[in-house]
Short mmCIF file of C-alpha atoms and ligand atoms in Angstrom, two decimals:
data_model
loop_
_atom_site.label_atom_id
_atom_site.label_comp_id
_atom_site.label_asym_id
_atom_site.label_seq_id
_atom_site.Cartn_x
_atom_site.Cartn_y
_atom_site.Cartn_z
CA MET H 10 67.07 37.48 3.92
CA GLN H 11 63.29 37.01 3.71
CA PRO H 12 61.32 39.08 6.26
CA ILE H 13 59.21 36.91 8.59
CA LEU H 14 56.38 39.48 8.56
CA GLN H 15 55.64 42.32 6.16
CA ALA H 16 53.10 45.10 6.08
CA LYS H 17 52.60 46.76 2.73
CA ASP H 18 50.82 50.08 2.44
CA LEU H 19 48.27 49.35 5.19
CA ARG H 20 45.33 51.71 5.46
CA PHE H 21 42.68 51.66 8.15
CA CYS H 22 39.96 54.10 9.22
CA TYR H 23 37.69 53.78 12.26
CA ASP H 24 34.10 54.96 11.78
CA SER H 25 34.95 58.33 13.27
CA GLY H 26 36.84 59.58 10.24
CA ALA H 27 40.52 60.43 9.94
CA PRO H 28 42.74 57.51 8.85
CA ALA H 29 44.38 55.69 11.79
CA LEU H 30 46.80 54.04 9.33
CA ASP H 31 47.59 56.04 6.23
CA GLY H 32 49.88 53.79 4.18
CA VAL H 33 52.12 51.90 6.62
CA SER H 34 54.81 49.57 5.28
CA LEU H 35 57.29 47.65 7.40
CA ASP H 36 59.47 44.56 6.93
CA VAL H 37 60.14 42.61 10.13
CA TYR H 38 63.01 40.12 10.29
CA ALA H 39 63.21 37.10 12.59
CA GLY H 40 64.82 37.86 15.94
CA GLU H 41 64.48 41.65 15.74
CA ARG H 42 63.67 43.72 18.82
CA ILE H 43 61.67 46.66 17.47
CA ALA H 44 60.61 49.65 19.56
CA VAL H 45 57.52 51.26 18.05
CA LEU H 46 57.45 54.89 19.13
CA GLY H 47 55.23 57.90 18.56
CA PRO H 48 52.70 60.15 20.27
CA ASN H 49 49.25 59.00 21.40
CA GLY H 50 46.93 58.53 18.44
CA ALA H 51 49.79 57.92 15.98
CA GLY H 52 48.38 54.51 14.95
CA LYS H 53 50.65 52.11 16.88
CA SER H 54 47.84 50.05 18.48
CA THR H 55 45.86 49.95 15.23
CA PHE H 56 48.97 48.73 13.43
CA PHE H 57 49.47 45.94 16.00
CA LEU H 58 45.81 44.91 15.73
CA CYS H 59 46.16 44.64 11.93
CA LEU H 60 49.40 42.64 12.24
CA ASN H 61 47.71 40.15 14.53
CA GLY H 62 44.55 39.86 12.44
CA VAL H 63 42.16 41.39 15.01
CA LEU H 64 41.47 44.20 12.52
CA ALA H 65 41.39 43.75 8.77
CA PRO H 66 43.08 46.66 6.97
CA GLU H 67 40.88 48.42 4.41
CA SER H 68 43.65 48.15 1.87
CA GLY H 69 47.23 46.98 1.75
CA GLN H 70 48.65 43.59 2.48
CA ILE H 71 50.21 41.53 5.25
CA LEU H 72 52.67 38.80 4.31
CA LEU H 73 53.99 35.95 6.45
CA ASP H 74 57.26 34.42 5.19
CA GLY H 75 56.70 36.30 1.93
CA LYS H 76 53.19 34.87 1.39
CA PRO H 77 50.19 37.21 1.39
CA VAL H 78 47.67 36.57 4.18
CA ASP H 79 44.19 36.95 2.75
CA ARG H 80 41.08 37.58 4.83
CA LYS H 81 40.34 33.84 5.18
CA ALA H 82 43.83 33.09 6.47
CA ARG H 83 43.65 35.67 9.28
CA LYS H 84 43.45 32.85 11.85
CA LYS H 85 47.02 31.94 10.84
CA LEU H 86 48.06 35.46 11.76
CA CYS H 87 46.75 35.26 15.31
CA GLU H 88 48.47 31.88 15.78
CA ARG H 89 51.86 33.15 14.65
CA VAL H 90 51.60 36.74 15.85
CA GLY H 91 50.61 37.11 19.51
CA ILE H 92 49.50 40.39 21.04
CA VAL H 93 49.60 41.60 24.63
CA PHE H 94 46.99 44.34 24.85
CA GLN H 95 47.74 47.57 26.62
CA ASN H 96 44.85 47.00 29.00
CA ALA H 97 44.92 43.44 30.40
CA ASP H 98 41.17 43.62 31.11
CA ASP H 99 40.56 43.78 27.33
CA GLN H 100 42.33 40.44 26.97
CA ILE H 101 41.43 38.40 30.05
CA ILE H 102 38.15 36.50 29.85
CA ALA H 103 38.27 33.29 31.94
CA SER H 104 37.40 32.71 35.60
CA THR H 105 40.78 31.33 36.76
CA VAL H 106 44.34 32.07 35.72
CA ALA H 107 44.91 28.47 34.55
CA ALA H 108 41.67 28.49 32.50
CA GLU H 109 42.64 31.84 31.02
CA VAL H 110 46.06 30.63 29.88
CA SER H 111 44.61 27.38 28.50
CA PHE H 112 42.04 29.23 26.39
CA GLY H 113 44.31 29.91 23.40
CA PRO H 114 45.85 26.41 23.07
CA MET H 115 42.38 24.84 23.54
CA ASN H 116 41.13 26.96 20.65
CA LEU H 117 43.94 25.50 18.56
CA ARG H 118 42.31 22.10 19.33
CA LEU H 119 45.52 20.68 20.74
CA PRO H 120 45.46 17.41 22.73
CA ARG H 121 44.68 17.86 26.45
CA ASP H 122 48.15 16.87 27.68
CA GLU H 123 49.77 19.35 25.25
CA VAL H 124 47.44 22.10 26.52
CA ALA H 125 48.38 21.20 30.13
CA ARG H 126 52.09 21.20 29.27
CA ARG H 127 51.87 24.61 27.60
CA VAL H 128 49.87 26.10 30.47
CA ASP H 129 52.42 24.84 33.02
CA HIS H 130 55.30 26.19 30.99
CA ALA H 131 53.66 29.63 30.57
CA LEU H 132 52.75 29.82 34.29
CA ASP H 133 56.32 28.84 35.28
CA TYR H 134 57.75 31.36 32.83
CA MET H 135 55.70 34.21 34.29
CA GLU H 136 56.04 32.99 37.93
CA LEU H 137 52.28 32.54 38.13
CA GLN H 138 51.93 28.99 39.52
CA PRO H 139 50.77 30.24 42.97
CA PHE H 140 47.98 32.18 41.22
CA ARG H 141 46.70 29.41 38.95
CA ALA H 142 43.36 28.90 40.71
CA ARG H 143 42.75 32.60 41.35
CA PRO H 144 40.22 34.70 39.38
CA PRO H 145 42.34 36.95 37.12
CA HIS H 146 40.10 39.95 37.71
CA ASP H 147 41.02 39.97 41.43
CA LEU H 148 44.75 40.28 40.69
CA SER H 149 46.81 43.47 40.77
CA GLY H 150 47.57 45.36 37.54
CA GLY H 151 51.09 43.89 37.36
CA GLU H 152 49.87 40.34 38.01
CA LYS H 153 47.18 40.70 35.34
CA LYS H 154 49.84 41.87 32.90
CA ARG H 155 51.81 38.70 33.66
CA VAL H 156 48.68 36.63 32.98
CA SER H 157 48.18 38.37 29.63
CA ILE H 158 51.80 37.60 28.70
CA ALA H 159 51.34 33.96 29.81
CA ASP H 160 48.31 33.87 27.47
CA ILE H 161 50.45 34.49 24.40
CA LEU H 162 53.35 32.34 25.61
CA ALA H 163 50.96 29.38 25.71
CA MET H 164 50.19 30.03 22.04
CA GLN H 165 53.91 29.68 21.25
CA SER H 166 53.70 32.49 18.70
CA GLU H 167 57.02 33.35 17.09
CA ILE H 168 56.23 37.05 16.77
CA LEU H 169 55.08 38.90 19.85
CA LEU H 170 53.54 42.37 19.94
CA PHE H 171 53.43 44.25 23.24
CA ASP H 172 51.27 47.37 23.32
CA GLU H 173 52.76 49.68 25.98
CA PRO H 174 53.42 46.75 28.33
CA ALA H 175 54.96 48.83 31.13
CA ALA H 176 52.11 51.36 31.29
CA SER H 177 50.60 50.06 34.55
CA LEU H 178 53.70 48.55 36.17
CA ASP H 179 55.66 49.63 39.23
CA PRO H 180 59.51 49.60 39.04
CA THR H 181 59.72 45.95 40.20
CA GLY H 182 57.15 44.98 37.58
CA GLU H 183 59.12 46.86 34.92
CA GLU H 184 62.32 45.01 35.87
CA ARG H 185 60.54 41.66 35.73
CA LEU H 186 59.07 42.57 32.34
CA GLU H 187 62.48 43.50 30.97
CA ARG H 188 63.92 40.17 32.19
CA VAL H 189 61.09 38.32 30.41
CA LEU H 190 61.66 40.34 27.22
CA ALA H 191 65.41 39.58 27.33
CA ARG H 192 64.72 35.87 27.77
CA LEU H 193 62.18 35.81 24.92
CA SER H 194 64.67 37.56 22.66
CA ASP H 195 67.48 35.17 23.68
CA GLU H 196 65.15 32.30 22.76
CA GLY H 197 64.85 33.74 19.25
CA ARG H 198 61.39 35.34 19.31
CA THR H 199 60.71 38.42 17.25
CA LEU H 200 59.47 41.25 19.45
CA LEU H 201 57.71 44.53 18.67
CA ILE H 202 56.99 46.80 21.61
CA SER H 203 55.17 50.11 21.55
CA THR H 204 56.44 52.36 24.30
CA HIS H 205 56.83 55.94 25.44
CA ASP H 206 59.91 55.01 27.48
CA MET H 207 62.75 56.35 25.36
CA ASP H 208 65.46 55.11 27.74
CA PHE H 209 64.09 51.56 27.51
CA ALA H 210 63.82 51.83 23.70
CA PHE H 211 67.42 53.01 23.46
CA ARG H 212 68.91 50.26 25.65
CA TRP H 213 66.67 47.39 24.50
CA ALA H 214 65.79 47.74 20.83
CA THR H 215 67.79 46.71 17.78
CA ARG H 216 65.55 48.95 15.67
CA ALA H 217 63.33 51.96 16.31
CA VAL H 218 60.26 52.75 14.20
CA VAL H 219 58.53 56.08 14.77
CA PHE H 220 54.85 56.50 13.93
CA CYS H 221 53.24 59.87 13.40
CA ALA H 222 49.70 60.57 12.14
CA GLY H 223 49.20 57.04 10.82
CA ARG H 224 52.50 56.86 8.94
CA VAL H 225 56.03 55.67 9.58
CA LEU H 226 58.08 58.80 10.11
CA ALA H 227 61.44 57.10 10.79
CA ASP H 228 62.87 53.58 10.81
CA GLY H 229 66.45 52.69 11.71
CA THR H 230 68.84 51.92 14.54
CA PRO H 231 67.89 53.47 17.88
CA GLN H 232 71.23 55.32 17.82
CA ALA H 233 70.35 57.03 14.52
CA VAL H 234 66.59 57.53 14.96
CA LEU H 235 66.72 58.81 18.54
CA ALA H 236 69.52 61.23 17.70
CA ASP H 237 67.46 62.82 14.90
CA ALA H 238 66.24 66.11 16.36
CA ASP H 239 63.75 66.68 13.52
CA VAL H 240 62.09 63.26 14.01
CA LEU H 241 61.93 63.77 17.78
CA ARG H 242 60.37 67.22 17.37
CA ARG H 243 57.78 66.09 14.83
CA ALA H 244 56.77 63.03 16.87
CA HIS H 245 56.91 64.88 20.23
CA LEU H 246 59.49 62.44 21.58
CA ARG H 247 62.20 63.04 24.16
CA ARG H 248 65.85 62.13 23.65
CA PRO H 249 67.09 59.25 25.82
CA LEU H 250 68.69 60.54 29.02
CA LEU H 251 71.93 58.71 28.26
CA MET H 252 72.33 60.69 25.02
CA GLU H 253 72.01 63.94 26.99
CA VAL H 254 74.61 62.73 29.52
CA TRP H 255 76.85 61.62 26.67
CA ASP H 256 76.74 65.08 25.04
CA THR H 257 77.63 66.68 28.37
CA LEU H 258 80.60 64.34 28.85
CA ARG H 259 81.76 64.84 25.28
CA ALA H 260 81.55 68.62 25.52
CA ARG H 261 83.95 68.37 28.47
CA ASP H 262 86.26 65.99 26.63
CA LEU H 263 85.60 63.22 29.17
CA VAL H 264 84.91 60.48 26.60
CA PRO H 265 86.80 59.34 23.48
CA PRO H 266 85.74 61.68 20.63
CA ASP H 267 85.05 58.87 18.14
CA ALA H 268 83.10 56.57 20.52
CA ALA H 269 79.35 56.01 20.00
CA CYS H 270 76.97 56.76 22.85
CA PRO H 271 76.71 53.60 25.00
CA ARG H 272 73.25 52.12 25.44
CA SER H 273 73.24 51.50 29.17
CA PRO H 274 74.72 53.11 32.31
CA ASP H 275 76.87 49.97 32.80
CA ALA H 276 78.33 50.31 29.30
CA LEU H 277 79.03 53.99 30.00
CA ALA H 278 80.80 53.12 33.26
CA ARG H 279 82.98 50.54 31.46
CA LEU H 280 83.89 53.07 28.79
CA LEU H 281 84.84 55.68 31.42
CA ASP H 282 86.94 53.06 33.29
CA GLU H 283 88.84 52.28 30.10
CA LYS H 284 89.60 55.92 29.32
P1 ADP A 10 48.33 54.89 19.33
O1 ADP A 10 48.36 53.45 19.68
O2 ADP A 10 49.56 55.35 18.60
O3 ADP A 10 47.99 55.77 20.51
P2 ADP A 10 45.83 54.28 17.99
O4 ADP A 10 46.07 53.25 16.98
O5 ADP A 10 45.22 53.87 19.31
O6 ADP A 10 47.17 55.12 18.24
O7 ADP A 10 44.88 55.42 17.39
C1 ADP A 10 45.03 55.91 16.07
C2 ADP A 10 43.79 56.78 15.76
O8 ADP A 10 42.65 55.97 15.70
C3 ADP A 10 43.53 57.86 16.81
O9 ADP A 10 43.06 59.00 16.14
C4 ADP A 10 42.42 57.25 17.64
O10 ADP A 10 41.59 58.24 18.18
C5 ADP A 10 41.67 56.40 16.64
N1 ADP A 10 41.06 55.21 17.26
C6 ADP A 10 41.72 54.24 17.93
N2 ADP A 10 40.86 53.29 18.36
C7 ADP A 10 39.63 53.69 17.95
C8 ADP A 10 38.32 53.14 18.08
N3 ADP A 10 38.11 51.96 18.70
N4 ADP A 10 37.29 53.83 17.53
C9 ADP A 10 37.49 55.00 16.88
N5 ADP A 10 38.71 55.58 16.72
C10 ADP A 10 39.76 54.94 17.26
#
């Protein structure tokens, strides 16, 4: 199968010195749900900004559907790869929510009725219709995050990058975000999410990629990567809580010895009921 998006040996340095990306390669396949993990400063945000064309890597290549994206074609990248910034204030620019969400499709020079249709769809999707005439900067952190997600939904990008999307959300906001992510995945979008929430990564992702010091330290299923004590130690990551509980149950012979650790509390409850 052809990857939808590929990064090959990306290198990037900010003015301040040490490389933020020091040879990052990754193949992304359509429909994947990838958790991008790693300590602060590991290069996750820089990687996302290169994938979306906001930053141009100093060397290395990005390919879409197997075709290299050169500097001139970077606009194509931001059409097909949408990014939700960690800080919504870095993304939001317009004076009303509706104007904000229409900004991207208008830049694509789409007909007016298509722009209006996309804005309505994105506002419905993120339950933002009651806010459409409000100035985005007066909204709460969680509401602004919803506006920044509506922004990229209106672009209809197939690949969506979320940079620590839950960072400023309360538990209700986190639940809403997870529902939106599940729906986007069910609709076939390809999702990459950087997060420090190991429990979320374990239950949600189909693949876990760990960054450390500008490189990819590990790449595989969440079950394998998050069980690797050496990777967790080197990247200063915590094991998912469910894995700890699973070990405790297994040590007491309370779960089938050959079963894999379930990915959610519900799946664990079902397994215990069956035993
Ligand atoms: P992460 O998202 O994993 O926290 P970043 O990509 O933000 O990592 O940062 C990678 C490295 O690049 C860090 O050393 C960070 O200090 C540096 N860096 C990030 N943004 C900038 C910037 N705008 N100017 C200078 N250095 C930066």
